[in-house]
Coordinates of C-alpha atoms and ligand atoms in Angstrom, one line a residue:
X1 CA 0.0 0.0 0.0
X2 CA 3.2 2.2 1.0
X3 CA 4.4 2.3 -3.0
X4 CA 0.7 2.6 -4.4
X5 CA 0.2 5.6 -1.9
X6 CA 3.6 6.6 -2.7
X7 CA 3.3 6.7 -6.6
X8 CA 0.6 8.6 -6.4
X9 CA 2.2 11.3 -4.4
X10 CA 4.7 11.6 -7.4
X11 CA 2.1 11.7 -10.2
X12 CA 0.2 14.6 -8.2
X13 CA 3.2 16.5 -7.7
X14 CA 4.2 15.9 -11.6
X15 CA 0.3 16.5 -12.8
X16 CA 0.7 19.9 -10.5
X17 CA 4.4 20.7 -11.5
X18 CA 4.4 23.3 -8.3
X19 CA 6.3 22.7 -5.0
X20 CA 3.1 22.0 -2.5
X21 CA 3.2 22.9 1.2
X22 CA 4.2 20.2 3.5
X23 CA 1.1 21.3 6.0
X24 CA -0.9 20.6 3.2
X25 CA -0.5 17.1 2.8
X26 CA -2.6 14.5 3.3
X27 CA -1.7 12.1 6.5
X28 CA -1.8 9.3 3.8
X29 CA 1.0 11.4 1.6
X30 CA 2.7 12.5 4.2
X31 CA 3.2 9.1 5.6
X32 CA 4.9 8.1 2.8
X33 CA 7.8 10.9 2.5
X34 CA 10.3 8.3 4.2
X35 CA 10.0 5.8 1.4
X36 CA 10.1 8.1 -1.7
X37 CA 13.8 8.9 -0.8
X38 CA 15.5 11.0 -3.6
X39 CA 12.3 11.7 -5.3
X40 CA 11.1 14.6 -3.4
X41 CA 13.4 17.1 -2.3
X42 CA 12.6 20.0 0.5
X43 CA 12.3 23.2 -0.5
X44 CA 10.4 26.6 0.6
X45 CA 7.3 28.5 -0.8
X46 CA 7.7 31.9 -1.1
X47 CA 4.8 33.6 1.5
X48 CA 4.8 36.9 0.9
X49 CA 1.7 36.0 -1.8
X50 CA -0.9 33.4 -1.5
X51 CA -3.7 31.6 -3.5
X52 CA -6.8 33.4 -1.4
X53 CA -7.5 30.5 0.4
X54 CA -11.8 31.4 0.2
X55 CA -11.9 32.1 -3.3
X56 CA -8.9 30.2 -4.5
X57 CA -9.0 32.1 -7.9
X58 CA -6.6 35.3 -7.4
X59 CA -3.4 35.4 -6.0
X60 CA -3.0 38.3 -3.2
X61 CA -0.3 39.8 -0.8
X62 CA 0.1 38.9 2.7
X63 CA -0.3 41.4 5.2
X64 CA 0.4 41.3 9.3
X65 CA -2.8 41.4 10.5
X66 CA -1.5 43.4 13.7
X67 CA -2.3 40.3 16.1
X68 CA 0.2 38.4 15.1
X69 CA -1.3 36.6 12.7
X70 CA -1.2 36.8 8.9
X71 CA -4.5 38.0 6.1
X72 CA -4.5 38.3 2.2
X73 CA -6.2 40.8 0.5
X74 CA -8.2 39.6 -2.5
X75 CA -9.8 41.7 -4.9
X76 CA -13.0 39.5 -4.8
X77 CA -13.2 38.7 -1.6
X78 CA -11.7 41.7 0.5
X79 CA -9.2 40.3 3.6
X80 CA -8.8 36.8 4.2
X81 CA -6.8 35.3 7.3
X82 CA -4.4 33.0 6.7
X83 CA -3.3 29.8 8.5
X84 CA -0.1 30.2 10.2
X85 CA 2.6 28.2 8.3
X86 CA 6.4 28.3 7.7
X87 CA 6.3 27.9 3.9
X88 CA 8.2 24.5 4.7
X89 CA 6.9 22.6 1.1
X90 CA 8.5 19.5 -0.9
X91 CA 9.1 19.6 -4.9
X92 CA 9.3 16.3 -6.9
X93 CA 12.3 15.7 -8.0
X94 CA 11.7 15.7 -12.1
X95 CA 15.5 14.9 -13.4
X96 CA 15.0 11.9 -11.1
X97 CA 11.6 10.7 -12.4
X98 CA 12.9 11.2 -16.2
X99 CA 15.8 9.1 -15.0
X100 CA 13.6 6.6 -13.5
X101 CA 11.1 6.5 -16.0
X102 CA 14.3 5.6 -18.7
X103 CA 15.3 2.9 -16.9
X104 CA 11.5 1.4 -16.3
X105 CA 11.3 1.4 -20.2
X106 CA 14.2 0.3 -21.1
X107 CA 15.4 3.1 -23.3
X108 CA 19.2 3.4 -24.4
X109 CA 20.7 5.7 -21.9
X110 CA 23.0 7.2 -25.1
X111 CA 20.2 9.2 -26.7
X112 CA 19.5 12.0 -24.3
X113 CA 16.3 13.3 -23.1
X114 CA 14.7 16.2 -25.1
X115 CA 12.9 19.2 -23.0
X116 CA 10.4 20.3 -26.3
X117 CA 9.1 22.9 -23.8
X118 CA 5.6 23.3 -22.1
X119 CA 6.2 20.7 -19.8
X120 CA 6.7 17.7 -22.8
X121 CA 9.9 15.6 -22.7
X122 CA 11.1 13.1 -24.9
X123 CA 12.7 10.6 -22.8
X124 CA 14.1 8.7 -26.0
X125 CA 13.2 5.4 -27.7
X126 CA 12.0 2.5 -25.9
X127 CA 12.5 -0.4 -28.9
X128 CA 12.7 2.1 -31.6
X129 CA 8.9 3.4 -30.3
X130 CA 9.4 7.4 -29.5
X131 CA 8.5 8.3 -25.9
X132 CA 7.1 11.4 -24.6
X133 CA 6.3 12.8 -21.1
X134 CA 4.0 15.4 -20.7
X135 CA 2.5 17.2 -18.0
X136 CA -0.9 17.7 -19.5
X137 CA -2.5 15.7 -21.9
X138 CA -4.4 17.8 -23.6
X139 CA -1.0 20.0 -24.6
X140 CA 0.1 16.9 -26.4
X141 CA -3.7 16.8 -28.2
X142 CA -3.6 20.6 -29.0
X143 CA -0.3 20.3 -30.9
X144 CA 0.6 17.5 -33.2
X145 CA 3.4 19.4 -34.5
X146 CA 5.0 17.8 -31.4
X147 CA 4.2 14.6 -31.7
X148 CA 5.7 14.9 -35.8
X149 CA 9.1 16.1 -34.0
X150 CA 9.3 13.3 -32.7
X151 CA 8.0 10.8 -35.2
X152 CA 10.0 8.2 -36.6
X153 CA 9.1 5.5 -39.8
X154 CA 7.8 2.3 -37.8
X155 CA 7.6 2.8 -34.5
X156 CA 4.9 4.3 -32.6
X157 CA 4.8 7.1 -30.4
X158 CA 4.2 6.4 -26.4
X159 CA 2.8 9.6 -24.8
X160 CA 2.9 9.3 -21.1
X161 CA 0.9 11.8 -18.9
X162 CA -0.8 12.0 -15.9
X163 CA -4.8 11.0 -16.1
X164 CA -6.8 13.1 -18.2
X165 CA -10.6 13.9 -16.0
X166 CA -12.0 14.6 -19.5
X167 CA -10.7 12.2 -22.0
X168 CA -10.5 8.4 -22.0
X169 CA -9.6 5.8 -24.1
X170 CA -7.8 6.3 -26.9
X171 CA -7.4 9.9 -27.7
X172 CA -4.9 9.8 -30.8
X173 CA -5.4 8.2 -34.2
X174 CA -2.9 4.7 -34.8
X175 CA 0.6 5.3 -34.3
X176 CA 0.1 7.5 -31.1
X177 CA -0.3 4.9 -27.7
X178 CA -1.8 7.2 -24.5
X179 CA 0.0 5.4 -21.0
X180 CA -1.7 7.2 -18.1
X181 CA 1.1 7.6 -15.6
X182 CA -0.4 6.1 -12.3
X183 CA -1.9 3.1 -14.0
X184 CA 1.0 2.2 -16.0
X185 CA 4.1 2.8 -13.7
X186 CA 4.4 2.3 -10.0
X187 CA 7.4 2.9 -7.2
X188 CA 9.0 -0.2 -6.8
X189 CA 12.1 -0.4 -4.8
X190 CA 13.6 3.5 -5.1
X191 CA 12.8 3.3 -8.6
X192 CA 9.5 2.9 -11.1
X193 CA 8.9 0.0 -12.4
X194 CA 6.4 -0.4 -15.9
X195 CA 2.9 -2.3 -16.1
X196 CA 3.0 -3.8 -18.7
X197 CA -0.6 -4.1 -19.3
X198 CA -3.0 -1.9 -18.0
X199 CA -5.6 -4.0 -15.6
X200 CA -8.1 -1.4 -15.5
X201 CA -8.4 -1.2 -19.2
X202 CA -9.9 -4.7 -19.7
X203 CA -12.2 -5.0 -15.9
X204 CA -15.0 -7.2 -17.8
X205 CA -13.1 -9.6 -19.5
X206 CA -11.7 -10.2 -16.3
X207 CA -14.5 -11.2 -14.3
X208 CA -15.9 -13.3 -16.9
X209 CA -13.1 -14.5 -18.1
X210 CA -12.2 -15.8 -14.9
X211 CA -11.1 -19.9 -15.3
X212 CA -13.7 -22.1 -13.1
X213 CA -13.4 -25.3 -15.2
X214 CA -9.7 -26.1 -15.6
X215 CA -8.2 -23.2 -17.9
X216 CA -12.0 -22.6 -19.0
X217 CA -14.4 -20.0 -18.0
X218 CA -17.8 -20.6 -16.8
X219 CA -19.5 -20.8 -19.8
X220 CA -15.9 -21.8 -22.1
X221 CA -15.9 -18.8 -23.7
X222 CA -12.4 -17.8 -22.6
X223 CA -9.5 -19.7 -21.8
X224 CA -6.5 -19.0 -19.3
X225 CA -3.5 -20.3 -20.9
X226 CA -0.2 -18.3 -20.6
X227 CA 1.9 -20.8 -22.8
X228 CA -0.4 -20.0 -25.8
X229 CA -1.6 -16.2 -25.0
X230 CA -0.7 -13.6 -22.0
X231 CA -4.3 -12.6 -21.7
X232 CA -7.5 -14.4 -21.3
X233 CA -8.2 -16.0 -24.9
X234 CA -11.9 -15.5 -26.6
X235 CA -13.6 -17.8 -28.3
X236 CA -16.6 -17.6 -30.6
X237 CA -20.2 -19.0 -29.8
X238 CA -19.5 -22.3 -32.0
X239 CA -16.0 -22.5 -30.2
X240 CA -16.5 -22.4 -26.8
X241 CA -19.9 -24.7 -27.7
X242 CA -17.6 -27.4 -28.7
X243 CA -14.8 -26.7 -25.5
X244 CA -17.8 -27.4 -23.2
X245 CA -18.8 -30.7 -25.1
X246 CA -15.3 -31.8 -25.1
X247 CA -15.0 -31.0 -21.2
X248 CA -18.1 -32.8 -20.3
X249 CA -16.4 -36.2 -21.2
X250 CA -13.9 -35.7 -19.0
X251 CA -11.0 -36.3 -20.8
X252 CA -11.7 -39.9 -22.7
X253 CA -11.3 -40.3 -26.4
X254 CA -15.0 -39.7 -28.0
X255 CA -15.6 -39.3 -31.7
X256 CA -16.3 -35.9 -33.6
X257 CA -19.9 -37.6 -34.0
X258 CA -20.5 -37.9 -30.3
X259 CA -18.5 -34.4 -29.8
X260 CA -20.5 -32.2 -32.4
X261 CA -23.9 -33.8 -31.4
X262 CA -23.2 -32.6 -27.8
X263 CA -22.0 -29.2 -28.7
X264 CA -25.5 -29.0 -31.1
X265 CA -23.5 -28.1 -34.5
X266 CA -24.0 -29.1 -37.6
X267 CA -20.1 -29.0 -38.7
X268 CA -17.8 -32.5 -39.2
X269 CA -15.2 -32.5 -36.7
X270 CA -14.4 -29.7 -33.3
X271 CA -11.6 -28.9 -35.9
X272 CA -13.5 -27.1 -38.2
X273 CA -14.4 -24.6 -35.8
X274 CA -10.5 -23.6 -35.4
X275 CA -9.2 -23.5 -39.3
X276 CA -8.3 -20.1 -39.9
X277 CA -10.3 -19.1 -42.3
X278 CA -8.1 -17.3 -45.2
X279 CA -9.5 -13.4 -44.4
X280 CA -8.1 -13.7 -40.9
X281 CA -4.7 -14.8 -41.7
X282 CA -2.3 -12.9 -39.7
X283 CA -5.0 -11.6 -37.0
X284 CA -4.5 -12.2 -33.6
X285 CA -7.8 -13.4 -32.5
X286 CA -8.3 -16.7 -34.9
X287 CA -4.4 -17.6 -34.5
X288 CA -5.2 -17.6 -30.4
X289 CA -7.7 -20.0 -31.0
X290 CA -6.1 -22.0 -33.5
X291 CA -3.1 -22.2 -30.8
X292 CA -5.5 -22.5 -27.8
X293 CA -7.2 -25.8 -29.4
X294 CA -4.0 -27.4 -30.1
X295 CA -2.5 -27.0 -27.0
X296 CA -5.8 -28.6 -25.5
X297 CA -7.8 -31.0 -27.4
X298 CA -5.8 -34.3 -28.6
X299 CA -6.5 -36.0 -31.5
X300 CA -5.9 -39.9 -32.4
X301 CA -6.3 -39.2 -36.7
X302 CA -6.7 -42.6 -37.4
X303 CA -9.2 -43.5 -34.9
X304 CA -10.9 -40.7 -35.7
X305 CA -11.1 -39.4 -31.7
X306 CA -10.6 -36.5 -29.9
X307 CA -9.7 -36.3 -26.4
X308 CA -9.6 -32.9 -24.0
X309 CA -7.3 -34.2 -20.8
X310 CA -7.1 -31.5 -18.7
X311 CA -11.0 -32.5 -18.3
X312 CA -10.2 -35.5 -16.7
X313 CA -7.9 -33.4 -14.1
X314 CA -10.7 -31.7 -13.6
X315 CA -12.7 -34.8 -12.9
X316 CA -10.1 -35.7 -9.9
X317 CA -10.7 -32.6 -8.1
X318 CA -14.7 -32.3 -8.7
X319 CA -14.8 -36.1 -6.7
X320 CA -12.5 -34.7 -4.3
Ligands
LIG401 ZN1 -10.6 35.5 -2.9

């Protein structure tokens, strides 16, 4: 919890880009100042104007207030008070994130980083794929002319920023990736370390995908298996129809007859279901399943029958 509350102490002070003042912390935040080490340095805000803390739209002068205490004077809303405090704030160290954020994607520490101005870095080439920090997203969406410095043929463009509370998705056309900075990196160890996929962007295949019967999901249309695929595999209707037939015999040989009568189809064999069809050649999807129903079903040719064992493992725990 310390490194999740910590990383998102660093993304709010990059997103801000401002020193904030220690008394404003939270007690979460500031409970996590011993663990962020080099990454936030001390530093002090200058006092002598503050952010009217009724209206929080103008900046105004301090005053003595002739008690001892201090007051603002905003145009809109005429003297303010202002809590006592001793200007004692913390910055985040940005040369270190950059740094950091190098290392976590593996990008070549010879080409340098790139300050484009505005609060937008180029942090270099992670596998020939051009990476930019920015501060604000929408700064990166307002001007493409950055994004074609920094273009290059066959790779595409990483754009890292803090979240964005209008856009979502997938703001840029192809060629253009959008990592949102606290769901994609994390503070691991002193350092940041880079999620590879994003578990928020996929939260419904992951509840049904979820494997009840052996690699299979509840109703077999999605299969856990890591050898073949890093993410949950789909299957169509006709697919997972067969998967379930082949399940139910628990892992003895039965013929396609048997197999295809169960799973209600009209086609020869569970094979057919699997050929990839000569439009989907080269699409990820279809070679999943090809890959998926190899690695699962075995087939005696000669017999003719086609056997799913990891069904019969399944049968050993389900008497257990
Ligand atoms: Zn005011």
């Amino acid at each position: 919890m310390a490194a999740h509350d910590a990383w998102a102490l660093i993304c709010r002070l990059f997103a801000g880009g401002t020193p904030v003042l220690r008394a404003t912390l939270s007690s979460r935040e500031a409970s996590v100042l011993s663990v962020l080490g080099k990454a936030v340095k001390p530093t002090v805000v200058d006092q002598s104007f503050v952010l009217c803390p009724h209206c929080q739209q103008h900046r105004a002068q301090v005053w003595g207030d002739g008690r001892g205490g201090r007051m603002c004077r905003c145009p809109d809303c005429g003297p303010v008070t202002i809590e006592t405090n001793d200007g004692a704030a913390l910055a985040l160290d940005e040369d270190w994130l950059r740094q950091k954020m190098r290392l976590a994607l593996g990008i070549e520490s010879r080409d340098g980083i790139d300050d484009l101005g505005g609060g937008v870095w180029r942090l270099g080439e992670a596998r020939r794929s051009p990476v930019l920090l920015a501060r604000d997203l929408s700064r990166v969406l307002h001007e493409p002319a950055l994004l074609d410095r920094v273009r290059v043929a066959g790779g595409d463009i990483q754009v890292i920023t803090p979240r964005s509370s209008t856009t979502r998705g997938s703001p840029f056309g192809t060629g253009v990736q959008w990592l949102r900075l606290e769901e994609r990196f994390t503070f691991y160890g002193g350092g940041i370390t880079f999620i590879a996929t994003s578990p928020s962007a996929t939260p419904v295949v992951a509840d049904s995908a979820t494997p009840v019967n052996g690699p299979f999901s509840a109703d077999f249309r999605w299969a856990t298996l890591p050898d073949v695929q890093a993410t949950p595999i789909q299957f169509t209707d006709g697919q997972s129809k067969v998967l379930g037939a082949l399940w139910a015999f628990k892992g003895e040989a039965t013929t396609a007859e048997r197999i295809m009568q169960r799973a209600g189809l009209d086609s020869a064999k569970p094979s057919d279901l699997f050929k990839i069809k000569t439009k989907d050649k080269g699409k990820p999807e279809p070679a999943a399943q090809h890959a998926a129903y190899g690695a699962l079903v075995v087939t005696q040719q000669r017999a003719g029958l086609y056997a799913m064992p990891c069904a019969a493992a399944g049968k050993e725990v389900a008497m257990t």
